[in-house]
Short mmCIF file of C-alpha atoms in Angstrom, two decimals:
data_model
loop_
_atom_site.label_atom_id
_atom_site.label_comp_id
_atom_site.label_asym_id
_atom_site.label_seq_id
_atom_site.Cartn_x
_atom_site.Cartn_y
_atom_site.Cartn_z
CA MET A 1 -0.11 0.04 0.10
CA LYS A 2 1.31 3.58 -0.80
CA ARG A 3 2.27 5.54 2.24
CA PRO A 4 -0.03 8.32 3.08
CA GLY A 5 1.50 11.47 1.41
CA VAL A 6 3.48 14.35 2.85
CA ALA A 7 2.83 18.12 2.28
CA ILE A 8 4.64 21.13 3.75
CA ALA A 9 3.56 24.66 4.59
CA LEU A 10 5.61 27.88 4.62
CA VAL A 11 3.75 30.39 6.82
CA HIS A 12 3.98 34.10 6.39
CA TYR A 13 1.33 34.71 8.99
CA PRO A 14 1.19 34.70 11.98
CA ILE A 15 4.80 34.98 12.53
CA VAL A 16 6.88 36.89 15.09
CA ASP A 17 9.70 39.28 14.31
CA ARG A 18 12.94 39.88 16.20
CA ARG A 19 11.19 41.81 18.68
CA GLY A 20 8.51 38.98 19.14
CA ASP A 21 5.73 41.36 17.48
CA ARG A 22 3.20 39.65 15.46
CA VAL A 23 3.83 40.26 11.57
CA THR A 24 3.21 39.09 8.20
CA THR A 25 6.48 38.42 6.33
CA ALA A 26 7.06 38.91 2.58
CA VAL A 27 7.09 35.83 0.60
CA THR A 28 10.61 35.42 -1.12
CA ASN A 29 11.39 34.05 -4.53
CA LEU A 30 13.95 31.96 -3.22
CA ASP A 31 12.19 30.09 -0.67
CA ILE A 32 9.65 29.21 -3.12
CA HIS A 33 12.40 27.72 -5.40
CA ASP A 34 14.35 25.94 -2.79
CA LEU A 35 11.49 24.36 -1.06
CA ALA A 36 9.76 23.27 -4.29
CA ARG A 37 13.06 21.48 -5.39
CA THR A 38 13.82 19.93 -2.02
CA SER A 39 10.17 18.72 -1.68
CA ARG A 40 10.14 17.29 -5.39
CA THR A 41 13.42 15.44 -4.56
CA TYR A 42 11.87 13.86 -1.52
CA GLY A 43 8.59 13.05 -2.98
CA VAL A 44 6.54 15.74 -1.10
CA GLU A 45 3.30 16.24 -2.76
CA ARG A 46 2.25 19.73 -1.97
CA VAL A 47 4.22 22.97 -0.89
CA TYR A 48 1.59 25.39 0.67
CA LEU A 49 2.57 29.15 0.68
CA VAL A 50 0.60 30.62 3.39
CA THR A 51 -0.07 34.38 3.09
CA PRO A 52 -3.31 36.44 3.73
CA LEU A 53 -1.96 39.46 1.74
CA VAL A 54 -3.64 39.73 -1.62
CA GLU A 55 -0.61 41.85 -3.24
CA GLN A 56 1.65 38.97 -2.04
CA GLN A 57 -0.65 36.32 -3.59
CA HIS A 58 -0.61 38.19 -6.96
CA LEU A 59 3.19 38.49 -6.85
CA VAL A 60 3.58 34.50 -6.12
CA ASP A 61 1.12 33.89 -9.09
CA ARG A 62 3.31 35.92 -11.31
CA ILE A 63 6.51 34.13 -10.19
CA LEU A 64 4.84 30.83 -10.59
CA ASP A 65 3.44 31.53 -13.87
CA HIS A 66 6.70 32.51 -15.30
CA TRP A 67 8.30 29.13 -14.27
CA ARG A 68 5.41 26.77 -14.89
CA GLN A 69 4.10 28.30 -18.11
CA GLY A 70 6.25 31.10 -19.19
CA HIS A 71 9.87 31.48 -20.40
CA GLY A 72 11.13 29.55 -17.24
CA ALA A 73 9.25 26.58 -18.05
CA SER A 74 11.18 26.00 -21.28
CA TYR A 75 14.40 27.30 -20.06
CA ASN A 76 14.46 25.13 -17.04
CA PRO A 77 11.83 22.22 -17.38
CA LYS A 78 13.06 20.58 -14.04
CA ARG A 79 12.21 23.84 -12.22
CA ALA A 80 8.95 23.80 -13.63
CA GLU A 81 8.31 20.33 -12.48
CA ALA A 82 9.15 21.19 -8.89
CA LEU A 83 6.96 24.44 -8.95
CA LYS A 84 4.02 22.36 -10.02
CA LEU A 85 3.92 21.46 -6.34
CA VAL A 86 3.42 24.84 -4.97
CA THR A 87 -0.08 25.95 -3.98
CA LEU A 88 -0.92 29.29 -2.69
CA VAL A 89 -3.31 29.62 0.30
CA ALA A 90 -4.47 32.38 2.62
CA SER A 91 -4.32 30.29 5.76
CA LEU A 92 -3.37 27.12 7.45
CA GLU A 93 -7.02 26.03 7.69
CA GLU A 94 -7.07 26.49 3.88
CA ALA A 95 -3.99 24.38 3.63
CA LEU A 96 -5.33 21.63 5.75
CA ALA A 97 -8.74 21.55 4.00
CA ASP A 98 -6.89 21.23 0.52
CA TRP A 99 -4.50 18.65 1.62
CA LYS A 100 -7.44 16.61 3.16
CA THR A 101 -9.13 16.63 -0.19
CA ILE A 102 -6.11 15.66 -1.99
CA SER A 103 -4.91 13.11 0.52
CA GLY A 104 -8.40 11.60 1.18
CA GLN A 105 -7.56 11.67 4.97
CA GLU A 106 -7.81 13.87 7.94
CA PRO A 107 -4.25 15.34 7.74
CA TRP A 108 -1.63 15.33 10.72
CA PRO A 109 -0.43 18.99 11.24
CA VAL A 110 3.06 19.10 12.96
CA LEU A 111 4.65 22.49 13.93
CA THR A 112 8.48 22.97 13.65
CA GLY A 113 10.82 25.77 15.07
CA ALA A 114 14.16 25.99 16.57
CA ALA A 115 12.70 26.29 19.99
CA CYS A 116 10.53 23.30 20.01
CA GLN A 117 11.87 21.57 23.05
CA GLY A 118 9.91 18.46 24.24
CA GLY A 119 8.41 17.79 20.57
CA ILE A 120 8.20 14.23 19.29
CA SER A 121 11.44 12.76 17.85
CA PHE A 122 12.14 12.41 14.08
CA GLY A 123 12.12 8.79 14.51
CA ARG A 124 8.58 8.72 15.93
CA CYS A 125 7.43 11.03 13.34
CA ARG A 126 8.87 8.89 10.57
CA GLU A 127 6.92 5.97 11.99
CA LYS A 128 3.63 7.72 11.97
CA LEU A 129 4.00 8.87 8.37
CA ALA A 130 3.00 5.29 7.55
CA GLU A 131 -0.42 5.85 9.06
CA GLN A 132 -1.33 9.41 8.43
CA ALA A 133 -1.09 12.23 5.90
CA LEU A 134 1.48 14.80 7.27
CA LEU A 135 1.43 18.53 6.92
CA LEU A 136 4.72 19.83 8.20
CA ILE A 137 4.58 23.42 9.13
CA PHE A 138 7.39 25.81 8.78
CA GLY A 139 7.75 29.47 9.97
CA THR A 140 9.46 32.42 8.28
CA GLY A 141 10.93 35.58 10.09
CA TRP A 142 11.56 34.75 13.72
CA GLY A 143 9.34 31.75 13.79
CA LEU A 144 5.76 30.72 13.98
CA ALA A 145 3.74 32.82 16.36
CA PRO A 146 2.70 31.55 19.85
CA GLU A 147 -0.99 30.92 19.20
CA LEU A 148 -0.09 28.34 16.68
CA PHE A 149 1.51 26.22 19.44
CA GLU A 150 -1.68 26.66 21.71
CA ARG A 151 -3.83 24.54 19.19
CA GLY A 152 -2.68 21.22 20.69
CA TRP A 153 -0.99 20.00 17.39
CA THR A 154 2.05 18.07 17.50
CA VAL A 155 5.42 19.61 17.61
CA LEU A 156 8.49 18.17 16.15
CA GLU A 157 11.79 18.21 18.08
CA PRO A 158 14.35 20.91 16.79
CA ILE A 159 17.33 20.25 14.86
CA VAL A 160 20.66 20.08 16.97
CA GLY A 161 23.63 20.71 14.89
CA ALA A 162 27.11 20.44 16.68
CA GLY A 163 25.11 20.58 19.94
CA ASP A 164 26.34 24.10 21.22
CA THR A 165 23.99 26.93 21.62
CA TYR A 166 24.10 28.33 18.18
CA ASN A 167 21.01 27.16 16.22
CA HIS A 168 20.12 29.75 13.35
CA LEU A 169 19.53 27.58 10.23
CA PRO A 170 17.66 29.24 7.42
CA VAL A 171 14.30 27.84 6.89
CA ARG A 172 15.28 26.56 3.53
CA SER A 173 18.33 24.44 5.24
CA ALA A 174 16.00 23.38 8.17
CA ALA A 175 13.21 22.04 5.75
CA ALA A 176 15.85 20.11 3.69
CA ILE A 177 17.30 18.62 6.76
CA MET A 178 13.98 17.52 8.26
CA LEU A 179 12.63 16.17 5.08
CA ASP A 180 15.83 14.17 4.74
CA ARG A 181 15.44 12.85 8.11
CA LEU A 182 11.84 11.85 7.72
CA LEU A 183 11.87 10.82 4.04
CA GLY A 184 15.41 10.16 3.09
CA ALA A 185 15.97 6.62 1.58
CA THR A 186 19.75 6.34 2.41
CA GLU A 187 20.82 3.99 4.97
CA ARG A 188 22.66 5.49 7.76
CA MET B 1 40.86 14.44 21.99
CA LYS B 2 39.11 16.96 19.63
CA ARG B 3 38.05 15.62 16.60
CA PRO B 4 40.07 16.97 13.45
CA GLY B 5 37.96 19.86 11.81
CA VAL B 6 35.65 20.03 8.90
CA ALA B 7 35.59 22.89 6.46
CA ILE B 8 33.52 23.37 3.39
CA ALA B 9 34.39 25.14 -0.13
CA LEU B 10 31.77 26.35 -2.56
CA VAL B 11 33.51 26.48 -5.91
CA HIS B 12 32.50 29.13 -8.59
CA TYR B 13 35.38 27.89 -10.96
CA PRO B 14 35.89 25.40 -12.56
CA ILE B 15 32.09 24.95 -12.92
CA VAL B 16 30.08 23.54 -15.74
CA ASP B 17 26.86 25.26 -17.16
CA ARG B 18 23.76 23.53 -18.48
CA ARG B 19 25.39 23.03 -21.72
CA GLY B 20 28.52 21.32 -20.14
CA ASP B 21 30.57 24.41 -20.97
CA ARG B 22 33.24 25.54 -18.55
CA VAL B 23 32.08 28.65 -16.57
CA THR B 24 32.75 30.89 -13.61
CA THR B 25 29.54 31.52 -11.80
CA ALA B 26 28.64 34.51 -9.83
CA VAL B 27 28.85 34.48 -6.10
CA THR B 28 25.34 34.99 -4.47
CA ASN B 29 24.69 36.66 -1.34
CA LEU B 30 22.31 34.10 -0.22
CA ASP B 31 24.58 31.22 -0.71
CA ILE B 32 27.07 32.84 1.49
CA HIS B 33 24.53 33.60 4.21
CA ASP B 34 22.94 30.18 4.08
CA LEU B 35 26.02 28.16 4.06
CA ALA B 36 27.75 30.18 6.99
CA ARG B 37 24.63 29.87 9.16
CA THR B 38 24.39 25.97 8.54
CA SER B 39 27.98 25.75 9.00
CA ARG B 40 27.92 27.56 12.28
CA THR B 41 25.05 25.47 13.42
CA TYR B 42 27.01 22.21 12.70
CA GLY B 43 30.55 23.39 14.18
CA VAL B 44 32.16 23.59 10.68
CA GLU B 45 35.23 25.68 11.17
CA ARG B 46 35.73 27.38 7.71
CA VAL B 47 33.56 28.18 4.71
CA TYR B 48 35.73 29.02 1.69
CA LEU B 49 34.28 30.81 -1.16
CA VAL B 50 36.47 30.09 -4.19
CA THR B 51 36.42 32.48 -7.04
CA PRO B 52 39.26 33.62 -9.35
CA LEU B 53 37.37 36.74 -10.32
CA VAL B 54 38.80 39.81 -8.72
CA GLU B 55 35.53 41.95 -9.14
CA GLN B 56 33.59 39.07 -7.25
CA GLN B 57 36.04 38.93 -4.58
CA HIS B 58 35.54 42.78 -3.93
CA LEU B 59 31.79 42.28 -3.82
CA VAL B 60 32.10 39.52 -1.38
CA ASP B 61 34.44 41.62 0.51
CA ARG B 62 31.85 44.41 0.68
CA ILE B 63 29.07 41.93 1.66
CA LEU B 64 31.04 40.48 4.46
CA ASP B 65 32.34 43.77 5.81
CA HIS B 66 28.61 45.10 6.22
CA TRP B 67 27.76 41.91 8.13
CA ARG B 68 30.86 41.36 10.03
CA GLN B 69 31.80 44.95 11.01
CA GLY B 70 28.99 47.41 9.52
CA HIS B 71 25.29 47.88 10.38
CA GLY B 72 24.63 44.33 9.75
CA ALA B 73 26.84 43.19 12.83
CA SER B 74 24.83 45.34 15.35
CA TYR B 75 21.43 44.55 13.56
CA ASN B 76 21.99 40.74 13.48
CA PRO B 77 24.96 39.66 15.69
CA LYS B 78 24.15 35.82 15.22
CA ARG B 79 24.61 36.41 11.43
CA ALA B 80 27.93 38.14 12.08
CA GLU B 81 29.12 35.41 14.06
CA ALA B 82 28.25 32.86 11.10
CA LEU B 83 29.87 35.12 8.58
CA LYS B 84 33.19 35.11 10.48
CA LEU B 85 33.81 31.59 9.12
CA VAL B 86 33.73 32.70 5.50
CA THR B 87 37.01 33.01 3.86
CA LEU B 88 37.66 34.16 0.22
CA VAL B 89 40.33 32.24 -1.74
CA ALA B 90 41.12 32.43 -5.46
CA SER B 91 41.50 28.44 -6.05
CA LEU B 92 40.75 25.17 -4.21
CA GLU B 93 44.58 24.93 -3.97
CA GLU B 94 44.61 28.01 -1.72
CA ALA B 95 41.79 26.74 0.19
CA LEU B 96 43.53 23.46 0.95
CA ALA B 97 46.61 25.43 2.07
CA ASP B 98 44.85 27.77 4.34
CA TRP B 99 42.95 24.74 6.05
CA LYS B 100 46.14 22.99 6.33
CA THR B 101 47.65 25.74 8.42
CA ILE B 102 44.62 26.10 10.53
CA SER B 103 44.07 22.55 11.13
CA GLY B 104 47.58 21.76 11.32
CA GLN B 105 47.13 18.46 9.10
CA GLU B 106 47.13 17.56 5.59
CA PRO B 107 43.31 18.07 4.63
CA TRP B 108 41.21 15.25 3.05
CA PRO B 109 39.30 16.83 -0.02
CA VAL B 110 36.03 15.22 -0.82
CA LEU B 111 33.92 16.28 -3.80
CA THR B 112 30.22 16.24 -3.93
CA GLY B 113 27.63 16.33 -6.72
CA ALA B 114 24.30 14.92 -7.79
CA ALA B 115 25.97 12.37 -10.19
CA CYS B 116 28.57 11.17 -7.84
CA GLN B 117 27.65 7.29 -8.20
CA GLY B 118 30.23 5.13 -6.79
CA GLY B 119 31.40 7.57 -4.25
CA ILE B 120 32.04 6.51 -0.52
CA SER B 121 29.28 6.35 1.81
CA PHE B 122 28.03 8.87 4.40
CA GLY B 123 28.58 6.32 7.03
CA ARG B 124 32.31 5.72 5.92
CA CYS B 125 33.06 9.59 5.56
CA ARG B 126 31.67 10.21 9.05
CA GLU B 127 34.06 7.64 10.46
CA LYS B 128 36.90 8.89 8.82
CA LEU B 129 36.22 12.52 10.24
CA ALA B 130 37.63 11.03 13.24
CA GLU B 131 41.11 10.75 11.68
CA GLN B 132 41.47 13.52 9.32
CA ALA B 133 40.63 17.27 8.82
CA LEU B 134 37.96 17.20 6.01
CA LEU B 135 37.51 19.79 3.18
CA LEU B 136 33.98 19.20 1.69
CA ILE B 137 33.69 20.74 -1.84
CA PHE B 138 30.49 21.84 -3.37
CA GLY B 139 29.80 23.11 -6.85
CA THR B 140 27.56 25.86 -8.10
CA GLY B 141 25.85 26.18 -11.50
CA TRP B 142 25.43 22.69 -12.99
CA GLY B 143 28.07 21.30 -10.87
CA LEU B 144 31.89 20.76 -10.41
CA ALA B 145 33.80 20.71 -13.68
CA PRO B 146 35.04 17.15 -14.73
CA GLU B 147 38.83 17.86 -14.34
CA LEU B 148 38.19 18.08 -10.55
CA PHE B 149 37.12 14.42 -10.55
CA GLU B 150 40.43 13.54 -12.24
CA ARG B 151 42.59 14.38 -9.47
CA GLY B 152 42.12 11.15 -7.50
CA TRP B 153 40.29 12.77 -4.80
CA THR B 154 37.48 11.07 -2.87
CA VAL B 155 34.10 11.55 -3.98
CA LEU B 156 31.12 11.46 -1.67
CA GLU B 157 27.79 9.40 -2.53
CA PRO B 158 24.99 11.67 -3.89
CA ILE B 159 21.97 12.39 -1.62
CA VAL B 160 19.02 10.10 -2.90
CA GLY B 161 15.72 11.86 -1.86
CA ALA B 162 12.50 9.63 -2.54
CA GLY B 163 14.63 7.36 -4.81
CA ASP B 164 13.01 8.46 -8.12
CA THR B 165 14.93 10.03 -10.90
CA TYR B 166 14.43 13.64 -9.97
CA ASN B 167 17.41 15.04 -7.99
CA HIS B 168 17.76 18.79 -8.33
CA LEU B 169 18.63 20.11 -4.84
CA PRO B 170 19.81 23.60 -4.35
CA VAL B 171 23.34 23.63 -3.25
CA ARG B 172 22.21 25.32 -0.01
CA SER B 173 19.96 22.36 0.80
CA ALA B 174 22.35 19.61 -0.40
CA ALA B 175 24.89 21.09 1.93
CA ALA B 176 22.50 21.25 4.74
CA ILE B 177 21.61 17.64 4.37
CA MET B 178 25.21 16.30 4.07
CA LEU B 179 26.50 18.29 6.92
CA ASP B 180 23.41 16.88 9.09
CA ARG B 181 24.32 13.47 7.91
CA LEU B 182 28.11 13.71 8.74
CA LEU B 183 28.04 15.87 11.75
CA GLY B 184 24.58 15.72 13.21
CA ALA B 185 24.23 14.85 16.93
CA THR B 186 20.66 13.78 16.94
CA GLU B 187 20.13 9.78 17.11
CA ARG B 188 18.17 8.39 14.26
#
């Protein structure tokens, strides 16, 4: 039987900034490309870009059109293939609803972040992928806002690098490492 | 005894482009930031940016000055800390010579790439880190030029994602995954 699918969401609201204030971050072209390519490489089925700002949605639409149908698609077909995974939504609720329709299951939302002490282990999360469609949720800026952690959703343990106190991975790198730990085929 | 150190090199020449022609790629601001932050998180001691182009070296110097000493350093001290690892060199030979001086050892150069079939495994490479200072070498553009693979240097197995034929990770993501596999502290 096919494993239930995996989707990711990159959240631009609600996010905290460096002072801990609630903000909407700007969508960046590079996040879209990097997350789409990494997701395609690891067999992730959907990449949800979450932003409630209509102007930002229009900007993302233009970028996606260029690479999926415009000049970019013929220049770099591999890029086009990856960007087909990207779906623009206004909220996490919309992402969950869409992913439920596609996967045919109630999705399992899992929050990530550098400060997620006490979260479930990568090993346990990997096991659970056999049972339920996953939506792995990443923040931008200085991270997902606290109210998202008050929903009772599962939290994934943070990546620990060399084990000292420095832990400031770009979301592009953190997502790549997490997908490799959860979905990578290579024996360790 | 302290493990011998790990350094990485991001090569902008000699590189191949999409047609397989030999090119010098442009240094990108984002590669510098992402690789520095990931490297700092995983305890990598040096990030060598390899470019023979003098104008590119000046550009990189300006970027690094901004973040290490200028406005960027006070705005984001964590970023400054990561960017202190970055060292600009004109060639891989220069990177190896500098890393030899710093590590006090003959460094072990290891080439990476999406097409490195037959390379040593991540597990074997991880074991060897206990014995010798590593220089892990990443390409830009469409990858490291063939002549680098004719030097008799060790080649690391490629990252396999979902195991199908799509394998187009951004170098920022590939480097993050490789450093996690080689240096990550978390039990799997």
